Short mmCIF file of C-alpha atoms in Angstrom, two decimals:
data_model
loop_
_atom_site.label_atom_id
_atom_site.label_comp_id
_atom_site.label_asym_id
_atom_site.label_seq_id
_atom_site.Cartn_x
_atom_site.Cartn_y
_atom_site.Cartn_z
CA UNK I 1 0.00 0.00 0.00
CA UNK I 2 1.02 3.49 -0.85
CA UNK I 3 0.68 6.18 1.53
CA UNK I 4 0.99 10.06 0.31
CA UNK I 5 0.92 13.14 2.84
CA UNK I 6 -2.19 13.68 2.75
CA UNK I 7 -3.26 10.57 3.14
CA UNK I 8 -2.23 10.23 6.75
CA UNK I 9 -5.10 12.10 8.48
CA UNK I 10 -4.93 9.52 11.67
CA UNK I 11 -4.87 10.86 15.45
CA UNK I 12 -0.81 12.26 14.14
CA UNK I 13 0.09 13.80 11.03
CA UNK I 14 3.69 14.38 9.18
CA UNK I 15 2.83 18.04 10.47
CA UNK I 16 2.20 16.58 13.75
CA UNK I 17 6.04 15.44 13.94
CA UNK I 18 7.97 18.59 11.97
CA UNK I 19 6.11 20.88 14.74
CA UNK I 20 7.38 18.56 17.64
CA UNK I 21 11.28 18.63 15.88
CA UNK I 22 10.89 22.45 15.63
CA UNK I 23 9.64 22.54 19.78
CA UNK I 24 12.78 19.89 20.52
CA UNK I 25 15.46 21.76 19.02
CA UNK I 26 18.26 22.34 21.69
CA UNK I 27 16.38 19.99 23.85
CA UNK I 28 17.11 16.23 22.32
CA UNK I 29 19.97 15.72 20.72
CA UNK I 30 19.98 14.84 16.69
CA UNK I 31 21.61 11.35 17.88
CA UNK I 32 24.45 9.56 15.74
CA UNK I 33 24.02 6.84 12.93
CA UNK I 34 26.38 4.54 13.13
CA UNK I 35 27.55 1.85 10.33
CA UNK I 36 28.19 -1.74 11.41
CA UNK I 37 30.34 -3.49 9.11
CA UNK I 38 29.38 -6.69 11.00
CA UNK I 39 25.63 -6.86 10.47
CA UNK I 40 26.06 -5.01 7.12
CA UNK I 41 28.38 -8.45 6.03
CA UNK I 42 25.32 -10.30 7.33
CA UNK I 43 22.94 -8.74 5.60
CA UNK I 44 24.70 -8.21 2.52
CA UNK I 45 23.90 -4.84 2.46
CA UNK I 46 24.73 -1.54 4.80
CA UNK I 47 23.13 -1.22 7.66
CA UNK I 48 22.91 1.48 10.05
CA UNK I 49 22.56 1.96 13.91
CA UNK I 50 20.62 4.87 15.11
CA UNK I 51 21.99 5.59 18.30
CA UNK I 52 19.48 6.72 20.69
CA UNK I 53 21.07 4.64 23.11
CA UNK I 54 23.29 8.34 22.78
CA UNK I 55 20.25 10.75 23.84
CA UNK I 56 19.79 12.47 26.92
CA UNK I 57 18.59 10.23 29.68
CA UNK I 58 19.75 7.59 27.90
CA UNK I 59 16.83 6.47 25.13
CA UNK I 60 14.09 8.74 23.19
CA UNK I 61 12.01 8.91 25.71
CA UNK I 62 12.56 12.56 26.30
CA UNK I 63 11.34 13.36 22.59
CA UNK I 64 7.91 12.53 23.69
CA UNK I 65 7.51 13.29 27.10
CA UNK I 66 8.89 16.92 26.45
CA UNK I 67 6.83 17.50 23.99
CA UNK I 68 3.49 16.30 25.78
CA UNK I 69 4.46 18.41 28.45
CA UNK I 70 5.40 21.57 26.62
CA UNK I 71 1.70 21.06 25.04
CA UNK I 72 -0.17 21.42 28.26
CA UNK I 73 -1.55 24.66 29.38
CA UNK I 74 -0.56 26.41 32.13
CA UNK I 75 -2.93 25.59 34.39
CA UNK I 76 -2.45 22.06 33.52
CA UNK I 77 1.30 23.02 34.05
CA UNK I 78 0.23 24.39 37.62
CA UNK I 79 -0.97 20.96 38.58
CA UNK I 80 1.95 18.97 37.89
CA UNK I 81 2.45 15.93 35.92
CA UNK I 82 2.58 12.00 37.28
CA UNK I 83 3.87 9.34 34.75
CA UNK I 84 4.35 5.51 34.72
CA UNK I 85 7.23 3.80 33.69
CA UNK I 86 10.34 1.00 34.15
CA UNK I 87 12.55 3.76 33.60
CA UNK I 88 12.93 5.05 30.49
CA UNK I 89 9.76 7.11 30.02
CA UNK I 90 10.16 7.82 33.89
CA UNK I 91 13.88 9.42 33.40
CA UNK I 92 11.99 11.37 29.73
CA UNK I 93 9.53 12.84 32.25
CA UNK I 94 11.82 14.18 34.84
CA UNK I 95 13.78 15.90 32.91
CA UNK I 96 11.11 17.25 30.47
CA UNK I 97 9.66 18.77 33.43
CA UNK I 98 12.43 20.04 35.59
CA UNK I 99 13.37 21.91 31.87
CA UNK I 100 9.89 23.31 31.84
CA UNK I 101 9.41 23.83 35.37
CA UNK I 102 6.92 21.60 36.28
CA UNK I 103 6.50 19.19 39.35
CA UNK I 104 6.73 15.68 38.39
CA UNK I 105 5.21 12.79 39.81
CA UNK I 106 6.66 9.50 39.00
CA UNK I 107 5.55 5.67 39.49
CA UNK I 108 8.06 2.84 39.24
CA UNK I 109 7.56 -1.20 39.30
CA UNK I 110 9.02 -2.37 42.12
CA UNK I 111 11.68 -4.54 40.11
CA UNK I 112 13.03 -1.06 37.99
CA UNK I 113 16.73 -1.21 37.82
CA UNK I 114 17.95 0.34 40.86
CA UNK I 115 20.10 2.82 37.96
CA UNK I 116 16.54 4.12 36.49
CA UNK I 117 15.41 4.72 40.06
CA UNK I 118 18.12 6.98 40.57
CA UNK I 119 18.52 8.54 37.46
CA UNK I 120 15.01 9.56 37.54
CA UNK I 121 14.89 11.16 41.17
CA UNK I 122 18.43 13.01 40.00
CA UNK I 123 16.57 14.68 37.35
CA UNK I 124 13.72 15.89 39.68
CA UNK I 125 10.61 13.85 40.00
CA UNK I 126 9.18 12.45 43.35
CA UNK I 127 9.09 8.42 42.60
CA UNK I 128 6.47 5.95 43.88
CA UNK I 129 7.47 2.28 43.74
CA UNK I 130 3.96 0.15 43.05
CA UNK I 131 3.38 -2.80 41.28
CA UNK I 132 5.57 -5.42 39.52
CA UNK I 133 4.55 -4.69 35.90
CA UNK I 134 3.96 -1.92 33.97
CA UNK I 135 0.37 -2.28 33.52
CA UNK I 136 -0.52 -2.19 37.54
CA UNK I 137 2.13 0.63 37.73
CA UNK I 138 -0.11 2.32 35.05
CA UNK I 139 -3.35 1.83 37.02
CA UNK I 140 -1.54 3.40 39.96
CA UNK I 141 -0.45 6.64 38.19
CA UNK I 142 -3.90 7.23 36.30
CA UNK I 143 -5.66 7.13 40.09
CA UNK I 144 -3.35 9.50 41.47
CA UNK I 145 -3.92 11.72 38.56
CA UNK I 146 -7.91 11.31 39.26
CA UNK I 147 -7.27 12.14 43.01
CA UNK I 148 -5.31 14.90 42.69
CA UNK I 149 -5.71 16.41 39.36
CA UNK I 150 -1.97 15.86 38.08
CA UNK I 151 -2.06 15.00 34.57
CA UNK I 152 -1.34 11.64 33.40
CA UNK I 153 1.65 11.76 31.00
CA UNK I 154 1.10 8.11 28.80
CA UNK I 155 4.85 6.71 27.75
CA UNK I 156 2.54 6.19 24.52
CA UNK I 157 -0.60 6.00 24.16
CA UNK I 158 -1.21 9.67 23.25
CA UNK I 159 -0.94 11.60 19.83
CA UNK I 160 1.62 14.45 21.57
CA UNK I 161 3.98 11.75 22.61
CA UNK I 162 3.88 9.71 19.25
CA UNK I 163 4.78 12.75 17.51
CA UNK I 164 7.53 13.12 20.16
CA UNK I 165 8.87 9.69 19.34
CA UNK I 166 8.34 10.05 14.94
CA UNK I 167 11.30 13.27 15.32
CA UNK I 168 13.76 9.88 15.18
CA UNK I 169 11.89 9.31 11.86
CA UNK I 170 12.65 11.94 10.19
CA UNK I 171 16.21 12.39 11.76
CA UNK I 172 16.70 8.81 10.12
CA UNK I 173 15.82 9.82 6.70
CA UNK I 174 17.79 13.39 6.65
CA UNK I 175 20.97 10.72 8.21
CA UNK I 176 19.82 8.44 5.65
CA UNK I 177 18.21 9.06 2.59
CA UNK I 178 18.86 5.48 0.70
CA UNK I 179 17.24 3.78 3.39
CA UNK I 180 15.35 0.91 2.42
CA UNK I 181 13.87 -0.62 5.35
CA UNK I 182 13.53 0.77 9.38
CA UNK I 183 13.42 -1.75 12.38
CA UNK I 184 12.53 -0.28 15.74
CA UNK I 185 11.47 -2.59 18.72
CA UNK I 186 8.02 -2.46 20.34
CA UNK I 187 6.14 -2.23 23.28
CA UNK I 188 3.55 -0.46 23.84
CA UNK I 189 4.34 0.93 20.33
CA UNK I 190 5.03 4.75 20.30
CA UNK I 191 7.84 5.11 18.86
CA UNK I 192 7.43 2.49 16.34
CA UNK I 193 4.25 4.39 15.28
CA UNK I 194 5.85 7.69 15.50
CA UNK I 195 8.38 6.34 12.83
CA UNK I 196 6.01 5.17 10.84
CA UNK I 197 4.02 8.40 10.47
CA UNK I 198 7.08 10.43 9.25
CA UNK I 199 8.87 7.71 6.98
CA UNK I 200 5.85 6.65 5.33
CA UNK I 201 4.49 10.40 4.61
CA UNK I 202 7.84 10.82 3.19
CA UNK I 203 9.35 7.47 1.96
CA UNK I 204 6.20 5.13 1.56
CA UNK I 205 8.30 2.52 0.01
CA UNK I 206 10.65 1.93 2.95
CA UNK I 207 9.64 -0.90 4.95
CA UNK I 208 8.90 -0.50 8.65
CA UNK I 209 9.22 -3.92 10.74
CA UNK I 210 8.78 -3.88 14.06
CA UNK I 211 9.95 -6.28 16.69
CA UNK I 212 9.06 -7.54 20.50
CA UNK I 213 10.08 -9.97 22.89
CA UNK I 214 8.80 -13.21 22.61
CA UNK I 215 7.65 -13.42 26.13
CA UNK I 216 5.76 -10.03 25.94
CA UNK I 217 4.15 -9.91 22.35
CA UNK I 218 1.17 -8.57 22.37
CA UNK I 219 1.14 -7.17 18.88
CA UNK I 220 0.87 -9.90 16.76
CA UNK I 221 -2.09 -11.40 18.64
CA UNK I 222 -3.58 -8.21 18.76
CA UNK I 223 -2.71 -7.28 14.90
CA UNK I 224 -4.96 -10.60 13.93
CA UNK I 225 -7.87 -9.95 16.49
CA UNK I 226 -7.93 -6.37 14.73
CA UNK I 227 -8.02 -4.71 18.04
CA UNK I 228 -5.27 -4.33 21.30
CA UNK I 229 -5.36 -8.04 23.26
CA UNK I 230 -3.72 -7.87 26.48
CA UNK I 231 -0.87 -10.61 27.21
CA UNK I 232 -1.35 -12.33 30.56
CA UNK I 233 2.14 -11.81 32.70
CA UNK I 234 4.56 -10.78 29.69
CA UNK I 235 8.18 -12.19 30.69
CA UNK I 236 10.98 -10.90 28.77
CA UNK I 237 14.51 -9.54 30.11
CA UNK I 238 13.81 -6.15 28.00
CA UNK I 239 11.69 -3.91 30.24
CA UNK I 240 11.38 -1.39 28.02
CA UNK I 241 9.34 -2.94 26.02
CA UNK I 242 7.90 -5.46 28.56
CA UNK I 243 4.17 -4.14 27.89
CA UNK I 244 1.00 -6.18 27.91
CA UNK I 245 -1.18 -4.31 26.13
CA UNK I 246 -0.84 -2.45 22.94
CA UNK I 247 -1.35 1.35 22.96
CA UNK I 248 -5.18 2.05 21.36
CA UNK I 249 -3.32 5.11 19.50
CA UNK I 250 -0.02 3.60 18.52
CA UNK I 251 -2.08 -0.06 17.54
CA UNK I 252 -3.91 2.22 14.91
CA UNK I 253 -1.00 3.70 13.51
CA UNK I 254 0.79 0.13 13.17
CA UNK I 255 -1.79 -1.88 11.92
CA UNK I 256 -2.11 1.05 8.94
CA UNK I 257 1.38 1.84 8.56
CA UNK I 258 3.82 -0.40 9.82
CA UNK I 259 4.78 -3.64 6.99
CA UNK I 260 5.54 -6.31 9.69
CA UNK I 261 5.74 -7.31 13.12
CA UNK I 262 8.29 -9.73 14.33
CA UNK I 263 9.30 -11.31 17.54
CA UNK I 264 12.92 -12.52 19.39
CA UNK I 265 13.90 -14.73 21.65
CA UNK I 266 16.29 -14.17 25.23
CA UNK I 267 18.67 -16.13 24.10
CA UNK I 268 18.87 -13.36 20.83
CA UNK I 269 18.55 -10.30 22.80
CA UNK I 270 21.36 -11.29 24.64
CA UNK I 271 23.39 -11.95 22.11
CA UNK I 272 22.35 -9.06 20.16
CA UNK I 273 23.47 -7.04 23.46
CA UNK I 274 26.98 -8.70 23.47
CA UNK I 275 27.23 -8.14 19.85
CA UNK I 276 26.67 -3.81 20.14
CA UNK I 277 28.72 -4.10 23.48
CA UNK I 278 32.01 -6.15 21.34
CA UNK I 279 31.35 -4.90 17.76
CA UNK I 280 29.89 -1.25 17.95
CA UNK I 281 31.09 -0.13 21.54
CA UNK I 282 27.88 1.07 22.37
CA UNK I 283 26.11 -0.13 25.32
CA UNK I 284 22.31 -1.10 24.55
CA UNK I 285 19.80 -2.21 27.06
CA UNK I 286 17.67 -5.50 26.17
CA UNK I 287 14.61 -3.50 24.45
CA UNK I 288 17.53 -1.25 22.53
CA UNK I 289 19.38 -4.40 21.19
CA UNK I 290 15.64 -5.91 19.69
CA UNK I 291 16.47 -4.99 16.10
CA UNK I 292 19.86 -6.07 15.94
CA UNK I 293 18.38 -9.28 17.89
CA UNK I 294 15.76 -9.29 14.52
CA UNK I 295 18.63 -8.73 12.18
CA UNK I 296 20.73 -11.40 13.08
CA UNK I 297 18.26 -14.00 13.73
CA UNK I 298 16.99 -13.56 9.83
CA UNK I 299 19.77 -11.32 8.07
CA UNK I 300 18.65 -12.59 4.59
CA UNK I 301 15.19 -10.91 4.87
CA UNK I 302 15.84 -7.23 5.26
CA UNK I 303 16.42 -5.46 1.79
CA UNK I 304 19.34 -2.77 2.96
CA UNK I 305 20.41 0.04 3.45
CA UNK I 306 18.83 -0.78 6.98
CA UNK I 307 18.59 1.35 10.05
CA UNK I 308 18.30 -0.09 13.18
CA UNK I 309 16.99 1.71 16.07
CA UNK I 310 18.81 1.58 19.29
CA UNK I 311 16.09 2.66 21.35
CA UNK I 312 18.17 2.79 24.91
CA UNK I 313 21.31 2.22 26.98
CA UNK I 314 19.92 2.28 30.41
CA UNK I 315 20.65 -1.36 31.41
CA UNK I 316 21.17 -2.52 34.95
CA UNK I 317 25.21 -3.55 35.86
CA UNK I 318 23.42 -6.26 37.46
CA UNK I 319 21.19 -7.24 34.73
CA UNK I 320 24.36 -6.32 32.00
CA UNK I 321 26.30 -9.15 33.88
CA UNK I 322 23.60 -11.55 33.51
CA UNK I 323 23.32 -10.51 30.13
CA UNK I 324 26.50 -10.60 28.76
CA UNK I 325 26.53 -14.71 30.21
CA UNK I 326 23.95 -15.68 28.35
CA UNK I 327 24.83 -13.89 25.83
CA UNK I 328 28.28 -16.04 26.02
CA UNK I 329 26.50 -19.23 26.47
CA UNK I 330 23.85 -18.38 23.29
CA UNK I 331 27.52 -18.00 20.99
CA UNK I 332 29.05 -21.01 22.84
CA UNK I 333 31.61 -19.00 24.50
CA UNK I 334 30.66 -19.90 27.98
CA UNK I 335 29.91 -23.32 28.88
CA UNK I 336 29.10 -25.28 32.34
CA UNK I 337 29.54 -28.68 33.09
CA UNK I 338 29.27 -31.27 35.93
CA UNK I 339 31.22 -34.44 36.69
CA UNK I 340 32.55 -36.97 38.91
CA UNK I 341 35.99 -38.19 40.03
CA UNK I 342 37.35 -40.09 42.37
CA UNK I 343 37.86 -38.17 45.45
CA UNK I 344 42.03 -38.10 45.98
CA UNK I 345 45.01 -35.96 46.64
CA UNK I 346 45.46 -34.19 43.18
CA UNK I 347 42.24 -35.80 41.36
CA UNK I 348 41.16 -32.16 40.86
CA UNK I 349 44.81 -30.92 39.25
CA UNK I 350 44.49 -33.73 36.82
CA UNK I 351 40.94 -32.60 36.03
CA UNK I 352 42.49 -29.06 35.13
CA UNK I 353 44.88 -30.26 33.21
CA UNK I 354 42.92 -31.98 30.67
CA UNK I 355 41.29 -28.43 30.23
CA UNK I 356 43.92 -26.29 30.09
CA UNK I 357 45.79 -28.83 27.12
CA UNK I 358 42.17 -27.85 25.13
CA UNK I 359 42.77 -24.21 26.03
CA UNK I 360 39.43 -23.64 27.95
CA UNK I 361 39.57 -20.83 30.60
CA UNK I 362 38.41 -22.13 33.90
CA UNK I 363 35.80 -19.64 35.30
CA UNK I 364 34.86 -20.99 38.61
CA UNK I 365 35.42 -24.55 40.40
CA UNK I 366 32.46 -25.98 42.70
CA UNK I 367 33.51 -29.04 44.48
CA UNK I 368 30.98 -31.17 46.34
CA UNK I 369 31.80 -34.18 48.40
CA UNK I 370 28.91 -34.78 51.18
CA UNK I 371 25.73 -35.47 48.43
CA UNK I 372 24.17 -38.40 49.41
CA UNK I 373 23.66 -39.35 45.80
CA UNK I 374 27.73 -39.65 45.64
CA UNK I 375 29.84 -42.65 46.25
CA UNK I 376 31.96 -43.09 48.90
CA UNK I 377 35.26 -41.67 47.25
CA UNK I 378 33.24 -39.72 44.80
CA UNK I 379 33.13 -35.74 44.28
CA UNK I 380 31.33 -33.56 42.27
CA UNK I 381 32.72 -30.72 40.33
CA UNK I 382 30.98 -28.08 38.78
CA UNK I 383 32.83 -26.00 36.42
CA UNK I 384 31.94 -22.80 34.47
CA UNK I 385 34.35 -22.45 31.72
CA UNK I 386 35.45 -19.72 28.63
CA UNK I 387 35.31 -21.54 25.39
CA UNK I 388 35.66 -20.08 22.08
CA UNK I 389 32.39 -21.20 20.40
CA UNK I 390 30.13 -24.23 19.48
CA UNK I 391 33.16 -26.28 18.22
CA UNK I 392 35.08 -25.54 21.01
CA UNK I 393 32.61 -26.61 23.40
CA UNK I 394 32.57 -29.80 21.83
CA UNK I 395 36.48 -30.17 21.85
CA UNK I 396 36.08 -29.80 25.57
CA UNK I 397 33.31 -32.48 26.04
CA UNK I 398 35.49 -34.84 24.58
CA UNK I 399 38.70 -34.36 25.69
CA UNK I 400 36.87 -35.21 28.94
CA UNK I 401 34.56 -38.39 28.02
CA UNK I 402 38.07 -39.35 26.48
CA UNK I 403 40.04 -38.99 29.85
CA UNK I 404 37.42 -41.39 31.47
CA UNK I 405 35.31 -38.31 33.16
CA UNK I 406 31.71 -39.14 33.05
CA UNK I 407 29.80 -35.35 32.37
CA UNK I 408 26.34 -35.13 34.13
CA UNK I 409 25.27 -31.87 32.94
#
C-alpha cells in the first residue's frame, strides 16, 4: 500500500512530527548513525545503527515526554504531571519537566533497575514504587492523577507523545536518505508508530518492521484480532518494552502503517546485546538491542540500506552481567559442566589439566563431596568455563569423556 501526505489524516500527522522537531530543538539531541560493518556483512547490504542509546537520559524517551508536556496549558502546568514507567519514560519525564518547570510525579515497578530509580529522582521527579509490571504501575499513576488532578503523561498511548517519538523518523531519513527498510522494537508501540508516520508520509516505500520480545508480544495477537489483546504476565529480560497491552493510539497507527511485526527470543537479545557491546562499543539495554536481535536472527530478509533503532542504553550492571553470560553461552563462548571423580590428593589438578591442554579458561570450580547421591570416594565438580564457540565446546566435552570423566550436565 502506498501512503501520500495527505493521506495520513490519523490521530498524528507528518505536520504533527515537523512541529514537535521544531519545539525539541536544543532539547534532544539529533543522535548519531552509526555503520556496522558486521551486520552489514550479514545482511549483505549496509546497515545502520541509530543511536538513541546516545540521547539524553539515555533512550528517546525525552522526545515525547517533552513534547506532551510543553503542550499542556498552564494551568495544567500548575498541577503537575505523574507518569508511569520501568525507567525510560520515567527518566523522559523528569527531565522534560524540571526543563519546563513543572512538578513531576513518577511511578516505578518495584523490580526497575535500581540505575533508572536513581537517574530519575536526579533529574527531579518524586518516585512511587507500586506494582511489579507496567500495567498495575499504570493503574496506579492514572488514580493519582484522578485524586489529585496531576495530569497523566502516557509513555505512549497519546498523539503528543507519538509525535515526540516520529522526530527519530525523520532524523533517520535526513541521516539516511537510501534507506530501504527501518526496524525499531516495540512495546507499547510509540515510537514504532511515531516512525512510521514520518517515513511513510515521506518514503512510503521503505519498509517499517517492528519487533518484541517473545515473552511479551502482544502485537501480533492483537494485529490478527484487529483490536489491542492484552498478554497475561509478559516475561521478557527487556523492560522497556515489557508491555501487555498495545497502545489504542499507537495499535492504529501500526496496523495502517507499519509492513511487519516480528518477535525474538532471550537467548537473541542477549546476544544481540553482546554483539553492540564487542562490535559497535555502544552499550544497549535489552529492548535497545531488539532490532539487531531481529537482524541477526533472519539477516537474509531485510532489503538494505537498513537502520536499526537503538532505542536505549539504560541497562542494569546487574542485569548487564547476567546478560552478557547468556549472551556467552547463546555463541558457545561460555559453557558449564558437571562431573565426577574419584575423590584423591590431586584428582582435581588432573581434572584441570585436561582443560587447560584444550585451552578452555576455567571460570569458577564448585567441588561437592557430602551429596548423598555420591559414592563413597566420589566428588562432584561443577565448572563454568570460557570456550571459544560451538566447536570448542565440543572439543572440551570430549577431551573429557576421552580422559574417562563421566559429564552429568
Amino acid at each position: 500500500m502506498s501512503y501520500s501526505t495527505a493521506a495520513l489524516v490519523g490521530p498524528v500527522t507528518l505536520d504533527d512530527v515537523r512541529g514537535a522537531q521544531k519545539m525539541l530543538s536544543g532539547v534532544a539531541r539529533v543522535t548519531a548513525m552509526e555503520g556496522s560493518r558486521h551486520l552489514s556483512q550479514l545482511v549483505g547490504s549496509p546497515v545502520h545503527l541509530k543511536c538513541e542509546n546516545l540521547q539524553r537520559t539515555g533512550s528517546f524517551k525525552l522526545r515525547g515526554a517533552y513534547v506532551r508536556i510543553a503542550g499542556l496549558l498552564p494551568e495544567q502546568r500548575a498541577a503537575g504531571v505523574v507518569a508511569a514507567s520501568a525507567g525510560n519514560h520515567a527518566q523522559g519525564v523528569a527531565l522534560a519537566s524540571s526543563l519546563l518547570g513543572v512538578r513531576s510525579t513518577v511511578f516505578m515497578p518495584k523490580g526497575a533497575p535500581l540505575p533508572k530509580i536513581s537517574a530519575t529522582r536526579d533529574y527531579g521527579a518524586e518516585v512511587r514504587l507500586h506494582g511489579q509490571v507496567v500495567d498495575e504501575t499504570l493503574a496506579a499513576a492514572q488514580e493519582y492523577a484522578e485524586r489529585t488532578g496531576a495530569v497523566f503523561i502516557h509513555p505512549f498511548d497519546h498523539p503528543d507523545v507519538i509525535a515526540g517519538q516520529g522526530t527519530v523518523g525523520l532524523e533517520i531519513l535526513e541521516q539516511c536518505p537510501e534507506v530501504r527498510t527501518v526496524v525499531v522494537g516495540i512495546g507499547g508501540g510509540g515510537l514504532v508508530a511515531g516512525i512510521a508516520v514520518a517515513v511513510k508520509a515521506l518514503r512510503p516505500d521503505v519498509r517499517i518492521v517492528g519487533v518484541q520480545a517473545e515473552g511479551a508480544a502482544a502485537y501480533p495477537p492483537s494485529l490478527a484480532a484487529g483490536r489491542p489483546v492484552a498478554v497475561d504476565h509478559p516475561v521478557t529480560m527487556a523492560d522497556g518494552i515489557k508491555v501487555g497491552r498495545p497502545g489504542d493510539v499507537p495499535f492504529g497507527i501500526v496496523g495502517e502503517l507499519v509492513d511487519e511485526v516480528r518477535t525474538v527470543s532471550e537467548d537473541e537479545l542477549s546476544t544481540a546485546l553482546l554483539l553492540c557491546l564487542e562490535r559497535a562499543k555502544l552499550v544497549v539495554e535489552p529492548a535497545g538491542a531488539s532490532p539487531v536481535a531481529a537482524l541477526l536472527s533472519d539477516p537474509g530478509s531485510f532489503e538494505g540500506p537498513v537502520a536499526a533503532v537503538l532505542s536505549g542504553g539504560n541497562v542494569d550492571p546487574v542485569l548487564m552481567q547476567g546478560v552478557l553470560r547468556h549472551g556467552m553461552a547463546a555463541q558457545g563462548r561460555y559453557l558449564a559442566v558437571r562431573l565426577r571423580l574419584t575423590d584423591r590428593p590431586g584428582a582435581l589438578a588432573t581434572l584441570l589439566g585436561v582443560l587447560s591442554v584444550v585451552d578452555a579458561n576455567v571460570l569458577d570450580v564448585s567441588h561437592v563431596r557430602t551429596d548423598p547421591r555420591l559414592g563413597l570416594t566420589e566428588a562432584e565438580v561443577e565448572l563454568h568455563l570460557e570456550t571459544k564457540g560451538p566447536e570448542h565446546c565440543a572439543e572440551v566435552g570430549r577431551a573429557l569423556r576421552e580422559a574417562g570423566y563421566p559429564v552429568i550436565g
